[in-house]
Amino acid sequence: MDTIASLFSFITTPVSWVIVQFHAVYGKIFGPDTGWAWGLSIVSLVILIRICLIPLFVKQIKATRAMQTLQPEMKKIQERYKNDKQRQSEEMMKLYKESGTNPLSSCLPILAQSPFFFALYHVLNGIASGTTIGVINQGLLESAQKAHIFGAPLAAKFFSSEAQITSLDASQTNVRIVTAVMIVLMSASQFYTQRQLMTKNVDTTVKTPFMQQQKMLMYVFPVMFAVFGVNFPVGVLVYWLTTNVWTMGQQMYVIRNNPTPGSKAQASYLERLTHHVTAHGKARKRSERTIIKAIVSKGRDRNEFERKFINSLTKAGLVAQADGSVVKGEAQAAAQTEDGVAVTAAKRQQPKRQSKAQRQSGTTKTAGEPSASAEPSASEKEDSAEPTTSLEKSDEPQDAKPAAQQPSKGGANGRSRAQSGQRKGGPQRPKSPSKK
């Protein structure tokens, strides 16, 4: 580890200078030789580094969103080469190259802060060995060696010998208890950060090598911290625990306010957004309008949670606009399908079903009248309130045959009726509705 730390010695002087400046401030409050002054100096160093890494973190978020836009293409590749894993990986890498995305972009913040971590380790290791390093002179070195955090010196390690710990005015039991608790907290915070990323902020409908990598890191990193943590000085454990807590809080903020589409976090976010928008009748925050604008632009490509969000707005009498705003609309104008496509409120009028008397009267029409097989229009059905039989229209006695049922003299009409199965004499049998 000393060899690795020496490689980052070029940044040792800036790191030691920052620690000394913070120590000068906290030393006036808590005393220059206290563990609070030196411990808070290390914590402040972490916060300063992470603030400087925020632009890199934003770039990481954009790269992650770019990976999410490729998920439909990834799913197609998985289905096409589901029996050829090697070809599937090759096509995935080709897709990454063409789109300019990198699945390892999530590791950028860790890689960027690695030089600071090893420089701090080099500084604290020098304090433990009594060697001045960077801008830390002999007076600051003696002050740092006297500093204790919960009874454990900053430069002490879990496996430090009893003689080394005694020279730092501490007990080996206190050192091991404090270091063990900090290692457990450090590993637990790292595991929880990766777990909430995998369980809440990942679209599980598409399985990518990136997801498998994250799942592996979720179990590998805590084990690495537990193994290497026993060789870290207490000051380095303070640094790493602080940066893990910062990462966990930062990840929770991102998952809550900018979730991955199709994830459980998005379902929770859209549910909260629905209650907020329906309560106020509009989207009040710029971030909310950005999310709504992205959902509207997807059209029919929306996922299940996004369609549910649009439907909830529609039921509340609200309509999401293309610019991300939400406006109130009339019931007819706001009627939408689950994909947001407007439809008319009026239903298509179905033709009325004919009664038996109407079907019989349709078979007794003369040749000059419309054909029996012709369906009456909707307006004609509405105009006729009650069906009227041919007997009601005729003044002839009941036993008289209707004129329409008499065979015509020309014979052509009679032959067609005879061929159709009607009797030439006597009462006529009405056609079946199925033959109509």
Short mmCIF file of C-alpha atoms in Angstrom, two decimals, residues 87-397:
data_model
loop_
_atom_site.label_atom_id
_atom_site.label_comp_id
_atom_site.label_asym_id
_atom_site.label_seq_id
_atom_site.Cartn_x
_atom_site.Cartn_y
_atom_site.Cartn_z
CA ARG A 87 -22.31 -12.33 -30.25
CA GLN A 88 -24.68 -10.54 -27.88
CA SER A 89 -21.74 -8.93 -26.03
CA GLU A 90 -20.11 -7.93 -29.31
CA GLU A 91 -23.28 -6.24 -30.54
CA MET A 92 -23.68 -4.46 -27.19
CA MET A 93 -20.16 -3.06 -27.38
CA LYS A 94 -20.78 -1.98 -30.98
CA LEU A 95 -23.93 -0.15 -29.87
CA TYR A 96 -22.01 1.62 -27.09
CA LYS A 97 -19.36 2.73 -29.58
CA GLU A 98 -21.87 4.04 -32.13
CA SER A 99 -23.85 5.99 -29.53
CA GLY A 100 -20.76 7.32 -27.73
CA THR A 101 -21.77 5.96 -24.31
CA ASN A 102 -19.66 4.13 -21.75
CA PRO A 103 -21.11 1.62 -19.26
CA LEU A 104 -18.19 2.33 -16.89
CA SER A 105 -19.10 6.00 -16.51
CA SER A 106 -20.62 5.34 -13.08
CA CYS A 107 -17.12 4.67 -11.74
CA LEU A 108 -15.82 8.14 -12.68
CA PRO A 109 -16.37 9.78 -9.24
CA ILE A 110 -14.58 6.90 -7.51
CA LEU A 111 -11.65 7.07 -9.91
CA ALA A 112 -11.44 10.86 -9.62
CA GLN A 113 -11.18 10.87 -5.83
CA SER A 114 -8.69 7.99 -5.67
CA PRO A 115 -5.62 10.32 -5.78
CA PHE A 116 -6.99 12.29 -2.80
CA PHE A 117 -7.64 9.07 -0.90
CA PHE A 118 -4.13 7.72 -1.36
CA ALA A 119 -2.57 11.14 -0.65
CA LEU A 120 -4.49 11.33 2.64
CA TYR A 121 -3.39 7.79 3.47
CA HIS A 122 0.21 8.83 2.82
CA VAL A 123 -0.15 11.86 5.13
CA LEU A 124 -1.70 9.86 7.99
CA ASN A 125 0.83 7.06 7.57
CA GLY A 126 3.58 9.68 7.96
CA ILE A 127 1.92 10.92 11.16
CA ALA A 128 1.86 7.35 12.50
CA SER A 129 5.53 6.84 11.72
CA GLY A 130 6.52 10.29 13.06
CA THR A 131 7.58 11.65 9.65
CA THR A 132 6.78 15.19 8.54
CA ILE A 133 5.14 15.27 5.14
CA GLY A 134 3.87 18.05 2.92
CA VAL A 135 3.21 21.23 4.90
CA ILE A 136 2.82 19.34 8.20
CA ASN A 137 5.81 20.38 10.33
CA GLN A 138 7.06 18.88 13.59
CA GLY A 139 4.66 20.87 15.77
CA LEU A 140 1.59 19.83 13.76
CA LEU A 141 2.91 16.27 13.71
CA GLU A 142 3.01 16.09 17.52
CA SER A 143 -0.44 17.69 17.74
CA ALA A 144 -1.91 15.12 15.32
CA GLN A 145 -0.37 12.23 17.25
CA LYS A 146 -2.07 13.41 20.44
CA ALA A 147 -5.50 13.62 18.75
CA HIS A 148 -7.94 10.80 19.58
CA ILE A 149 -11.36 9.97 18.16
CA PHE A 150 -13.42 8.06 20.74
CA GLY A 151 -10.16 6.99 22.39
CA ALA A 152 -8.44 5.86 19.15
CA PRO A 153 -5.50 7.87 17.70
CA LEU A 154 -5.86 9.12 14.12
CA ALA A 155 -2.77 7.19 13.00
CA ALA A 156 -3.64 3.88 14.73
CA LYS A 157 -4.75 0.78 12.77
CA PHE A 158 -6.71 -2.32 13.68
CA PHE A 159 -3.58 -4.50 13.59
CA SER A 160 -1.23 -1.94 15.13
CA SER A 161 1.01 -3.47 17.77
CA GLU A 162 0.41 -2.76 21.41
CA ALA A 163 3.74 -0.92 21.65
CA GLN A 164 2.77 1.45 18.81
CA ILE A 165 -0.63 2.15 20.33
CA THR A 166 0.89 2.69 23.79
CA SER A 167 3.31 5.24 22.32
CA LEU A 168 0.27 7.13 21.03
CA ASP A 169 -1.23 7.14 24.55
CA ALA A 170 -4.13 4.75 23.80
CA SER A 171 -5.23 1.18 24.50
CA GLN A 172 -5.36 -1.60 21.92
CA THR A 173 -8.92 -2.55 22.94
CA ASN A 174 -10.28 0.93 22.26
CA VAL A 175 -8.49 1.08 18.92
CA ARG A 176 -9.90 -2.26 17.74
CA ILE A 177 -13.43 -1.49 18.87
CA VAL A 178 -13.45 1.92 17.16
CA THR A 179 -11.86 0.64 13.94
CA ALA A 180 -14.18 -2.42 13.80
CA VAL A 181 -17.30 -0.24 14.20
CA MET A 182 -16.09 2.18 11.52
CA ILE A 183 -15.26 -0.65 9.10
CA VAL A 184 -18.74 -2.15 9.58
CA LEU A 185 -20.40 1.24 9.03
CA MET A 186 -18.24 1.90 5.99
CA SER A 187 -19.09 -1.47 4.39
CA ALA A 188 -22.80 -1.20 5.27
CA SER A 189 -23.11 2.29 3.77
CA GLN A 190 -21.42 1.14 0.56
CA PHE A 191 -23.69 -1.92 0.31
CA TYR A 192 -26.85 0.14 0.92
CA THR A 193 -25.83 2.70 -1.72
CA GLN A 194 -25.38 0.00 -4.37
CA ARG A 195 -28.50 -1.88 -3.29
CA GLN A 196 -30.84 1.11 -3.56
CA LEU A 197 -29.36 1.77 -6.99
CA MET A 198 -30.09 -1.79 -8.13
CA THR A 199 -33.50 -2.30 -6.51
CA LYS A 200 -35.10 1.13 -6.93
CA ASN A 201 -33.44 2.97 -9.81
CA VAL A 202 -32.97 0.29 -12.49
CA ASP A 203 -35.36 -0.69 -15.29
CA THR A 204 -35.58 -4.44 -14.71
CA THR A 205 -37.28 -5.10 -18.07
CA VAL A 206 -33.90 -4.88 -19.81
CA LYS A 207 -30.88 -6.82 -18.60
CA THR A 208 -27.56 -5.38 -19.66
CA PRO A 209 -23.92 -6.12 -18.82
CA PHE A 210 -23.95 -2.84 -16.93
CA MET A 211 -26.61 -4.19 -14.56
CA GLN A 212 -24.64 -7.37 -13.97
CA GLN A 213 -21.56 -5.29 -13.24
CA GLN A 214 -23.42 -3.15 -10.71
CA LYS A 215 -24.82 -6.23 -9.03
CA MET A 216 -21.33 -7.67 -8.71
CA LEU A 217 -19.96 -4.41 -7.27
CA MET A 218 -22.77 -4.38 -4.72
CA TYR A 219 -21.20 -7.43 -3.06
CA VAL A 220 -17.53 -6.93 -3.98
CA PHE A 221 -17.02 -3.40 -2.62
CA PRO A 222 -18.21 -4.10 0.96
CA VAL A 223 -15.95 -7.15 1.11
CA MET A 224 -13.02 -5.08 -0.18
CA PHE A 225 -13.62 -2.43 2.48
CA ALA A 226 -13.79 -5.07 5.20
CA VAL A 227 -10.53 -6.70 4.04
CA PHE A 228 -8.49 -3.54 3.42
CA GLY A 229 -10.13 -1.52 6.21
CA VAL A 230 -8.14 -3.33 8.89
CA ASN A 231 -4.97 -1.82 7.37
CA PHE A 232 -6.36 1.74 7.18
CA PRO A 233 -5.48 4.31 9.89
CA VAL A 234 -8.42 5.71 11.84
CA GLY A 235 -8.12 9.02 9.96
CA VAL A 236 -8.51 7.24 6.60
CA LEU A 237 -11.52 5.34 7.96
CA VAL A 238 -13.05 8.71 8.89
CA TYR A 239 -12.40 9.93 5.35
CA TRP A 240 -13.89 6.86 3.65
CA LEU A 241 -16.91 6.65 5.97
CA THR A 242 -17.67 10.33 5.30
CA THR A 243 -17.44 9.95 1.53
CA ASN A 244 -19.68 6.85 1.65
CA VAL A 245 -22.33 8.72 3.63
CA TRP A 246 -22.11 11.63 1.16
CA THR A 247 -22.51 9.23 -1.78
CA MET A 248 -25.48 7.54 -0.12
CA GLY A 249 -27.27 10.84 0.48
CA GLN A 250 -26.48 12.07 -3.01
CA GLN A 251 -27.79 8.84 -4.53
CA MET A 252 -30.98 9.04 -2.48
CA TYR A 253 -31.58 12.59 -3.73
CA VAL A 254 -31.09 11.56 -7.36
CA ILE A 255 -33.33 8.50 -7.05
CA ARG A 256 -36.10 10.54 -5.44
CA ASN A 257 -36.05 13.52 -7.83
CA ASN A 258 -34.65 12.14 -11.09
CA PRO A 259 -35.46 8.41 -11.24
CA THR A 260 -34.72 6.03 -14.07
CA PRO A 261 -37.70 5.47 -16.45
CA GLY A 262 -39.39 2.13 -15.81
CA SER A 263 -37.95 1.74 -12.31
CA LYS A 264 -39.75 1.48 -8.97
CA ALA A 265 -38.40 4.89 -8.08
CA GLN A 266 -40.20 6.37 -11.11
CA ALA A 267 -43.48 4.79 -10.01
CA SER A 268 -43.14 6.42 -6.57
CA TYR A 269 -42.08 9.74 -8.07
CA LEU A 270 -45.01 9.89 -10.55
CA GLU A 271 -47.43 8.99 -7.78
CA ARG A 272 -46.17 11.93 -5.71
CA LEU A 273 -46.22 14.15 -8.79
CA THR A 274 -49.84 13.18 -9.52
CA HIS A 275 -50.98 14.21 -6.03
CA HIS A 276 -49.00 17.45 -6.24
CA VAL A 277 -50.25 18.47 -9.69
CA THR A 278 -53.90 17.56 -9.04
CA ALA A 279 -53.82 19.45 -5.74
CA HIS A 280 -52.46 22.68 -7.29
CA GLY A 281 -53.84 22.26 -10.82
CA LYS A 282 -50.43 22.84 -12.40
CA ALA A 283 -46.77 21.89 -12.32
CA ARG A 284 -45.07 24.46 -10.10
CA LYS A 285 -41.40 23.38 -10.28
CA ARG A 286 -39.14 23.47 -13.29
CA SER A 287 -37.98 19.89 -12.63
CA GLU A 288 -41.60 18.72 -12.69
CA ARG A 289 -42.23 20.39 -16.03
CA THR A 290 -39.10 18.77 -17.42
CA ILE A 291 -40.32 15.31 -16.40
CA ILE A 292 -43.82 15.93 -17.80
CA LYS A 293 -42.38 17.25 -21.07
CA ALA A 294 -40.31 14.09 -21.47
CA ILE A 295 -43.36 11.89 -20.80
CA VAL A 296 -45.57 13.75 -23.31
CA SER A 297 -42.90 13.59 -26.02
CA LYS A 298 -42.75 9.79 -25.78
CA GLY A 299 -46.29 9.36 -27.13
CA ARG A 300 -47.17 5.69 -27.47
CA ASP A 301 -43.73 4.61 -26.24
CA ARG A 302 -44.60 5.42 -22.62
CA ASN A 303 -44.15 2.75 -20.02
CA GLU A 304 -46.79 1.49 -17.62
CA PHE A 305 -46.14 4.12 -14.92
CA GLU A 306 -46.15 7.01 -17.38
CA ARG A 307 -49.47 5.91 -18.94
CA LYS A 308 -50.96 5.67 -15.46
CA PHE A 309 -49.77 9.21 -14.75
CA ILE A 310 -51.42 10.59 -17.93
CA ASN A 311 -54.67 8.76 -17.16
CA SER A 312 -54.70 10.15 -13.61
CA LEU A 313 -54.39 13.69 -14.95
CA THR A 314 -57.19 13.04 -17.44
CA LYS A 315 -59.53 11.79 -14.70
CA ALA A 316 -58.79 14.96 -12.74
CA GLY A 317 -59.75 17.13 -15.74
CA LEU A 318 -56.15 18.11 -16.51
CA VAL A 319 -54.18 17.85 -19.75
CA ALA A 320 -50.38 17.64 -19.99
CA GLN A 321 -48.96 19.94 -22.67
CA ALA A 322 -45.93 19.45 -24.91
CA ASP A 323 -43.98 22.17 -23.06
CA GLY A 324 -44.39 20.36 -19.72
CA SER A 325 -47.17 22.55 -18.35
CA VAL A 326 -50.52 21.23 -17.14
CA VAL A 327 -53.78 23.03 -17.96
CA LYS A 328 -57.41 22.51 -17.10
CA GLY A 329 -59.74 21.49 -19.93
CA GLU A 330 -63.41 20.72 -20.60
CA ALA A 331 -64.58 17.15 -20.24
CA GLN A 332 -64.99 16.67 -23.99
CA ALA A 333 -61.73 18.38 -24.91
CA ALA A 334 -59.79 16.55 -22.21
CA ALA A 335 -61.08 13.09 -23.15
CA GLN A 336 -57.99 11.05 -24.01
CA THR A 337 -56.93 7.51 -24.49
CA GLU A 338 -54.21 5.97 -22.35
CA ASP A 339 -51.66 7.17 -24.93
CA GLY A 340 -52.87 10.77 -24.76
CA VAL A 341 -54.64 10.81 -28.16
CA ALA A 342 -57.82 12.94 -28.10
CA VAL A 343 -61.11 11.28 -29.01
CA THR A 344 -64.67 12.64 -29.33
CA ALA A 345 -67.10 12.13 -26.51
CA ALA A 346 -70.01 11.14 -28.78
CA LYS A 347 -70.36 7.44 -29.27
CA ARG A 348 -70.98 5.86 -32.64
CA GLN A 349 -74.72 5.33 -33.07
CA GLN A 350 -75.65 1.73 -33.64
CA PRO A 351 -78.59 0.86 -35.96
CA LYS A 352 -81.78 -0.12 -34.21
CA ARG A 353 -82.94 -3.69 -34.29
CA GLN A 354 -86.06 -4.33 -36.39
CA SER A 355 -89.17 -5.80 -34.88
CA LYS A 356 -90.93 -8.83 -36.32
CA ALA A 357 -93.70 -6.68 -37.81
CA GLN A 358 -91.12 -4.47 -39.53
CA ARG A 359 -89.38 -7.49 -41.02
CA GLN A 360 -92.75 -8.82 -42.34
CA SER A 361 -93.66 -5.48 -43.87
CA GLY A 362 -90.26 -5.39 -45.55
CA THR A 363 -91.06 -8.60 -47.49
CA THR A 364 -94.43 -7.27 -48.75
CA LYS A 365 -93.17 -4.16 -50.48
CA THR A 366 -93.93 -3.78 -54.14
CA ALA A 367 -91.38 -3.76 -56.88
CA GLY A 368 -91.52 0.02 -57.10
CA GLU A 369 -90.58 0.37 -53.43
CA PRO A 370 -87.08 -0.14 -52.01
CA SER A 371 -85.77 -3.69 -51.86
CA ALA A 372 -86.56 -5.79 -48.81
CA SER A 373 -82.90 -6.47 -48.24
CA ALA A 374 -82.11 -2.77 -48.01
CA GLU A 375 -81.63 -1.65 -44.39
CA PRO A 376 -83.49 1.51 -43.41
CA SER A 377 -81.24 4.42 -42.58
CA ALA A 378 -80.83 5.69 -39.05
CA SER A 379 -82.92 8.81 -39.81
CA GLU A 380 -85.81 6.74 -41.16
CA LYS A 381 -85.78 4.57 -38.04
CA GLU A 382 -85.84 7.59 -35.79
CA ASP A 383 -88.76 9.13 -37.73
CA SER A 384 -90.92 6.01 -37.31
CA ALA A 385 -91.83 5.93 -33.65
CA GLU A 386 -94.06 2.85 -33.82
CA PRO A 387 -93.99 0.05 -36.43
CA THR A 388 -97.03 -0.11 -38.72
CA THR A 389 -98.15 -3.30 -40.43
CA SER A 390 -99.55 -3.53 -43.93
CA LEU A 391 -102.96 -4.56 -42.55
CA GLU A 392 -103.27 -1.28 -40.69
CA LYS A 393 -102.58 0.67 -43.87
CA SER A 394 -105.12 -1.28 -46.01
CA ASP A 395 -108.89 -0.84 -45.91
CA GLU A 396 -109.51 -4.35 -47.24
CA PRO A 397 -110.88 -7.13 -45.07
#
